[in-house]
Amino acid sequence: MSMFFKVVHNDINLCLEQLQYLRVPELVSPNALEVQVQVCVALREKLVSEIKENIRKLKQACSECIDVLAVVCRTTSQASLTLCFPHFRHWQSEILQETANEYVAYFFNQVYLPVIEATKDLDILKLTLKIICEAWLDHIYMKKTKFSSSGALNLLKDFDGVADWIVKCGSLDKKLKDVLAQHEALRMCEGVGKLLLRKPDETISILPSPKAGRKGEETNGDEKAPLPPEMFVPNQKRWLELRARDKKSMGLNCACLCAGMDVY
């Protein structure tokens, strides 16, 4: 990863500087010249066009490399989650965690830490964090994992553990920590966790929720309250499908069926 960013941030710019040093004078019209001179002028014109094309490609190279990084980051995230994400029974347990599950730190150490150690570019760090969080949510949904109320609360603690991991990361400057720990991708994850705690027919208020700081931090009364985290989640209804049926209601339905009643 460090060599990748050395090329993207350093070597490509050095190549551009070298090409800018090349002096390319205006070409004369070859119409009135001898055949041999016309050939030389044509060859020179071809060379000049290739230099300009290389400059154009180098200017695009950085963004193209970051596009490749994004694809690799998503693939690596999904592969890592396949190895470390807890079994579906974990999310149907009634046991509540006190802190984030250990797979969260493992996952971010494997995927995000190498990027943090290789670059201080905030835009790239925000992009990779967004990709990691989206891959995390996609993994959960594609597995069709069912969550009990306790499981949803545990997932919320796992999501909250990402901000804690960022704050504790020794390879990040404080300014970067402050920005990344409040990334909207984390709000989207929090919104998914809260959706899993809702009933399928429960409406979601679009009014801003009261402003609350993380873990006892003081908040400014003049600041506008943020939107509910559920508002950051696209296609909210699909997440309600992942709620595990409550054991009490399941028992009631079984009793009704045994009594010969139709249950819908």
CSV table of C-alpha atoms in Angstrom, one decimal:
chain,number,residue,atom,x,y,z
A,1,MET,CA,0.0,0.0,0.0
A,2,SER,CA,2.8,2.4,0.8
A,3,MET,CA,4.4,1.8,-2.6
A,4,PHE,CA,1.1,2.3,-4.3
A,5,PHE,CA,0.7,5.8,-2.8
A,6,LYS,CA,4.3,6.5,-3.5
A,7,VAL,CA,3.6,6.1,-7.2
A,8,VAL,CA,0.2,7.9,-7.1
A,9,HIS,CA,1.3,10.9,-5.0
A,10,ASN,CA,4.9,11.1,-5.9
A,11,ASP,CA,6.2,9.3,-9.1
A,12,ILE,CA,3.3,10.4,-11.4
A,13,ASN,CA,3.8,14.0,-10.4
A,14,LEU,CA,7.6,13.7,-11.1
A,15,CYS,CA,6.9,12.3,-14.5
A,16,LEU,CA,4.6,15.2,-15.3
A,17,GLU,CA,7.3,17.7,-14.2
A,18,GLN,CA,9.8,16.1,-16.5
A,19,LEU,CA,7.4,16.2,-19.5
A,20,GLN,CA,6.6,19.9,-18.7
A,21,TYR,CA,10.4,20.7,-19.1
A,22,LEU,CA,10.3,19.5,-22.8
A,23,ARG,CA,10.1,22.5,-25.1
A,24,VAL,CA,7.8,21.9,-28.1
A,25,PRO,CA,8.1,24.8,-30.6
A,26,GLU,CA,5.3,25.5,-33.1
A,27,LEU,CA,5.6,23.4,-36.2
A,28,VAL,CA,6.0,25.1,-39.6
A,29,SER,CA,3.8,24.2,-42.5
A,30,PRO,CA,5.4,21.4,-44.6
A,31,ASN,CA,3.5,22.3,-47.8
A,32,ALA,CA,6.3,24.4,-49.4
A,33,LEU,CA,9.2,22.2,-48.2
A,34,GLU,CA,11.1,19.4,-49.9
A,35,VAL,CA,10.0,15.8,-49.5
A,36,GLN,CA,12.7,14.9,-47.0
A,37,VAL,CA,11.9,17.9,-44.9
A,38,GLN,CA,8.2,17.1,-45.0
A,39,VAL,CA,8.9,13.6,-43.7
A,40,CYS,CA,11.0,15.1,-40.8
A,41,VAL,CA,8.2,17.6,-40.0
A,42,ALA,CA,5.6,14.8,-40.0
A,43,LEU,CA,7.7,12.7,-37.7
A,44,ARG,CA,8.2,15.6,-35.3
A,45,GLU,CA,4.5,16.3,-35.4
A,46,LYS,CA,3.8,12.7,-34.4
A,47,LEU,CA,6.3,12.9,-31.6
A,48,VAL,CA,4.8,16.1,-30.3
A,49,SER,CA,1.3,14.6,-30.3
A,50,GLU,CA,2.5,11.6,-28.4
A,51,ILE,CA,4.1,13.8,-25.7
A,52,LYS,CA,0.8,15.7,-25.3
A,53,GLU,CA,-1.1,12.5,-25.1
A,54,ASN,CA,1.2,11.2,-22.4
A,55,ILE,CA,0.7,14.4,-20.4
A,56,ARG,CA,-3.1,13.9,-20.7
A,57,LYS,CA,-2.9,10.3,-19.6
A,58,LEU,CA,-0.6,11.1,-16.7
A,59,LYS,CA,-3.1,13.8,-15.5
A,60,GLN,CA,-5.8,11.1,-15.4
A,61,ALA,CA,-3.6,8.4,-14.0
A,62,CYS,CA,-4.1,9.4,-10.3
A,63,SER,CA,-7.8,9.3,-10.4
A,64,GLU,CA,-7.8,6.0,-12.4
A,65,CYS,CA,-5.4,4.5,-9.7
A,66,ILE,CA,-7.8,5.6,-7.0
A,67,ASP,CA,-10.7,4.0,-8.9
A,68,VAL,CA,-8.7,0.7,-8.9
A,69,LEU,CA,-8.0,1.2,-5.2
A,70,ALA,CA,-11.8,1.5,-4.5
A,71,VAL,CA,-12.5,-1.7,-6.3
A,72,VAL,CA,-9.8,-3.6,-4.5
A,73,CYS,CA,-10.8,-2.1,-1.1
A,74,ARG,CA,-14.4,-3.3,-1.6
A,75,THR,CA,-13.2,-6.8,-2.6
A,76,THR,CA,-10.8,-7.0,0.3
A,77,SER,CA,-13.5,-5.8,2.7
A,78,GLN,CA,-16.0,-8.5,1.6
A,79,ALA,CA,-13.3,-11.2,1.7
A,80,SER,CA,-12.3,-10.1,5.3
A,81,LEU,CA,-15.9,-10.1,6.5
A,82,THR,CA,-16.4,-13.6,5.1
A,83,LEU,CA,-13.6,-14.7,7.4
A,84,CYS,CA,-14.4,-12.7,10.6
A,85,PHE,CA,-18.1,-11.8,10.6
A,86,PRO,CA,-19.9,-13.7,13.5
A,87,HIS,CA,-22.2,-16.6,12.8
A,88,PHE,CA,-25.9,-15.8,12.3
A,89,ARG,CA,-26.7,-17.4,15.7
A,90,HIS,CA,-24.7,-14.6,17.4
A,91,TRP,CA,-27.2,-12.0,16.2
A,92,GLN,CA,-30.2,-13.9,17.5
A,93,SER,CA,-28.7,-14.2,21.0
A,94,GLU,CA,-30.3,-12.4,24.0
A,95,ILE,CA,-26.9,-11.6,25.5
A,96,LEU,CA,-25.9,-7.9,25.3
A,97,GLN,CA,-22.3,-6.8,24.6
A,98,GLU,CA,-20.7,-4.1,26.8
A,99,THR,CA,-18.3,-3.1,24.0
A,100,ALA,CA,-17.8,-3.7,20.2
A,101,ASN,CA,-17.1,-7.2,19.2
A,102,GLU,CA,-13.4,-8.0,18.6
A,103,TYR,CA,-14.0,-8.7,14.9
A,104,VAL,CA,-14.5,-4.9,14.3
A,105,ALA,CA,-10.9,-4.1,15.3
A,106,TYR,CA,-9.6,-7.1,13.3
A,107,PHE,CA,-11.6,-6.0,10.2
A,108,PHE,CA,-10.4,-2.4,10.3
A,109,ASN,CA,-6.8,-3.4,11.1
A,110,GLN,CA,-6.8,-5.6,8.0
A,111,VAL,CA,-8.4,-3.3,5.6
A,112,TYR,CA,-8.3,0.3,6.7
A,113,LEU,CA,-5.1,0.6,8.7
A,114,PRO,CA,-2.8,0.0,5.7
A,115,VAL,CA,-4.5,2.9,3.9
A,116,ILE,CA,-4.2,5.2,6.9
A,117,GLU,CA,-0.5,4.4,7.3
A,118,ALA,CA,0.2,5.0,3.6
A,119,THR,CA,-1.6,8.3,3.0
A,120,LYS,CA,-2.8,11.4,4.8
A,121,ASP,CA,-5.1,12.4,1.9
A,122,LEU,CA,-8.4,13.1,3.6
A,123,ASP,CA,-10.5,12.6,0.5
A,124,ILE,CA,-9.0,9.1,0.0
A,125,LEU,CA,-9.4,8.2,3.7
A,126,LYS,CA,-13.1,9.3,3.5
A,127,LEU,CA,-13.6,7.4,0.3
A,128,THR,CA,-12.1,4.1,1.6
A,129,LEU,CA,-14.0,4.4,4.9
A,130,LYS,CA,-17.3,4.9,3.0
A,131,ILE,CA,-16.5,1.8,0.8
A,132,ILE,CA,-15.6,-0.3,3.9
A,133,CYS,CA,-18.9,0.6,5.6
A,134,GLU,CA,-21.0,0.0,2.5
A,135,ALA,CA,-19.3,-3.4,2.0
A,136,TRP,CA,-20.0,-4.2,5.7
A,137,LEU,CA,-23.7,-3.4,5.2
A,138,ASP,CA,-23.9,-5.3,1.9
A,139,HIS,CA,-22.4,-8.3,3.6
A,140,ILE,CA,-25.0,-8.2,6.3
A,141,TYR,CA,-27.9,-7.9,3.9
A,142,MET,CA,-26.7,-10.4,1.3
A,143,LYS,CA,-26.4,-13.0,4.1
A,144,LYS,CA,-30.0,-12.2,5.1
A,145,THR,CA,-28.9,-12.3,8.8
A,146,LYS,CA,-31.9,-12.1,11.1
A,147,PHE,CA,-31.4,-9.8,14.2
A,148,SER,CA,-33.1,-10.1,17.5
A,149,SER,CA,-33.5,-6.8,19.6
A,150,SER,CA,-30.4,-7.7,21.5
A,151,GLY,CA,-28.6,-8.6,18.3
A,152,ALA,CA,-29.5,-5.2,16.8
A,153,LEU,CA,-28.2,-3.5,19.9
A,154,ASN,CA,-25.0,-5.5,19.7
A,155,LEU,CA,-24.6,-4.4,16.0
A,156,LEU,CA,-25.1,-0.8,17.0
A,157,LYS,CA,-22.2,-1.2,19.5
A,158,ASP,CA,-20.1,-2.7,16.7
A,159,PHE,CA,-20.8,0.3,14.5
A,160,ASP,CA,-20.1,2.7,17.4
A,161,GLY,CA,-16.8,0.8,17.9
A,162,VAL,CA,-15.6,2.1,14.5
A,163,ALA,CA,-15.5,5.7,15.7
A,164,ASP,CA,-13.7,4.5,18.9
A,165,TRP,CA,-11.2,2.6,16.7
A,166,ILE,CA,-10.5,5.8,14.7
A,167,VAL,CA,-10.1,7.9,17.8
A,168,LYS,CA,-7.6,5.4,19.2
A,169,CYS,CA,-5.6,5.0,16.0
A,170,GLY,CA,-2.1,6.2,16.6
A,171,SER,CA,-1.4,6.7,12.8
A,172,LEU,CA,-4.0,9.5,12.4
A,173,ASP,CA,-3.7,13.2,13.2
A,174,LYS,CA,-6.2,14.6,15.5
A,175,LYS,CA,-7.9,16.7,12.8
A,176,LEU,CA,-8.3,13.6,10.6
A,177,LYS,CA,-9.7,11.7,13.6
A,178,ASP,CA,-12.3,14.4,14.2
A,179,VAL,CA,-13.5,14.3,10.6
A,180,LEU,CA,-13.4,10.5,10.0
A,181,ALA,CA,-15.1,9.7,13.3
A,182,GLN,CA,-18.1,11.8,12.2
A,183,HIS,CA,-18.2,10.5,8.6
A,184,GLU,CA,-21.8,10.2,7.2
A,185,ALA,CA,-21.0,6.5,6.4
A,186,LEU,CA,-21.0,5.8,10.2
A,187,ARG,CA,-24.3,7.6,10.5
A,188,MET,CA,-25.7,5.3,7.8
A,189,CYS,CA,-24.5,2.3,9.7
A,190,GLU,CA,-26.0,3.7,12.9
A,191,GLY,CA,-29.3,4.2,11.0
A,192,VAL,CA,-29.3,0.6,9.9
A,193,GLY,CA,-28.8,-0.6,13.5
A,194,LYS,CA,-31.7,1.6,14.6
A,195,LEU,CA,-33.9,0.4,11.7
A,196,LEU,CA,-33.4,-3.2,13.0
A,197,LEU,CA,-34.8,-2.1,16.3
A,198,ARG,CA,-38.0,-0.8,14.7
A,199,LYS,CA,-41.2,-2.7,14.0
A,200,PRO,CA,-42.0,-3.3,10.3
A,201,ASP,CA,-45.0,-0.9,10.4
A,202,GLU,CA,-43.4,1.8,12.5
A,203,THR,CA,-43.1,5.2,10.9
A,204,ILE,CA,-39.8,7.0,10.9
A,205,SER,CA,-39.8,10.7,11.8
A,206,ILE,CA,-37.9,13.0,9.5
A,207,LEU,CA,-37.5,15.6,12.2
A,208,PRO,CA,-34.0,16.2,13.6
A,209,SER,CA,-33.2,14.3,16.7
A,210,PRO,CA,-31.9,16.1,19.8
A,211,LYS,CA,-28.2,16.9,19.6
A,212,ALA,CA,-26.2,14.5,21.6
A,213,GLY,CA,-22.4,14.2,22.0
A,214,ARG,CA,-20.5,11.0,22.0
A,215,LYS,CA,-19.9,9.5,25.4
A,216,GLY,CA,-20.6,12.5,27.6
A,217,GLU,CA,-19.1,15.2,25.3
A,218,GLU,CA,-20.6,18.6,25.8
A,219,THR,CA,-22.7,20.0,22.9
A,220,ASN,CA,-23.3,23.5,21.8
A,221,GLY,CA,-26.9,24.5,22.3
A,222,ASP,CA,-26.8,26.8,19.2
A,223,GLU,CA,-25.9,23.9,16.9
A,224,LYS,CA,-28.7,22.5,14.8
A,225,ALA,CA,-29.8,19.0,15.7
A,226,PRO,CA,-28.7,16.4,13.1
A,227,LEU,CA,-31.1,14.4,11.1
A,228,PRO,CA,-32.1,11.0,12.5
A,229,PRO,CA,-29.5,8.4,11.3
A,230,GLU,CA,-32.2,6.4,9.6
A,231,MET,CA,-32.4,9.2,7.1
A,232,PHE,CA,-28.9,8.3,5.8
A,233,VAL,CA,-30.1,4.8,4.9
A,234,PRO,CA,-31.4,4.3,1.4
A,235,ASN,CA,-34.2,1.7,0.9
A,236,GLN,CA,-35.1,1.6,4.6
A,237,LYS,CA,-37.8,-1.0,4.2
A,238,ARG,CA,-35.4,-3.8,3.1
A,239,TRP,CA,-33.6,-3.6,6.5
A,240,LEU,CA,-36.9,-4.2,8.4
A,241,GLU,CA,-37.0,-7.6,6.7
A,242,LEU,CA,-34.0,-8.7,8.8
A,243,ARG,CA,-35.8,-8.4,12.1
A,244,ALA,CA,-36.1,-11.8,13.8
A,245,ARG,CA,-39.6,-12.6,15.0
A,246,ASP,CA,-40.1,-12.0,18.7
A,247,LYS,CA,-40.1,-15.2,20.7
A,248,LYS,CA,-43.3,-14.2,22.6
A,249,SER,CA,-45.2,-13.5,19.4
A,250,MET,CA,-44.0,-16.7,17.9
A,251,GLY,CA,-45.3,-18.6,20.9
A,252,LEU,CA,-48.7,-16.8,20.6
A,253,ASN,CA,-48.9,-17.7,16.9
A,254,CYS,CA,-48.2,-21.3,17.6
A,255,ALA,CA,-50.9,-21.4,20.3
A,256,CYS,CA,-53.4,-19.9,17.8
A,257,LEU,CA,-52.5,-22.4,15.1
A,258,CYS,CA,-53.0,-25.2,17.5
A,259,ALA,CA,-56.4,-23.9,18.4
A,260,GLY,CA,-57.3,-23.9,14.7
A,261,MET,CA,-57.3,-20.2,14.1
A,262,ASP,CA,-56.0,-18.6,10.9
A,263,VAL,CA,-53.0,-16.4,11.5
A,264,TYR,CA,-51.8,-13.8,8.9
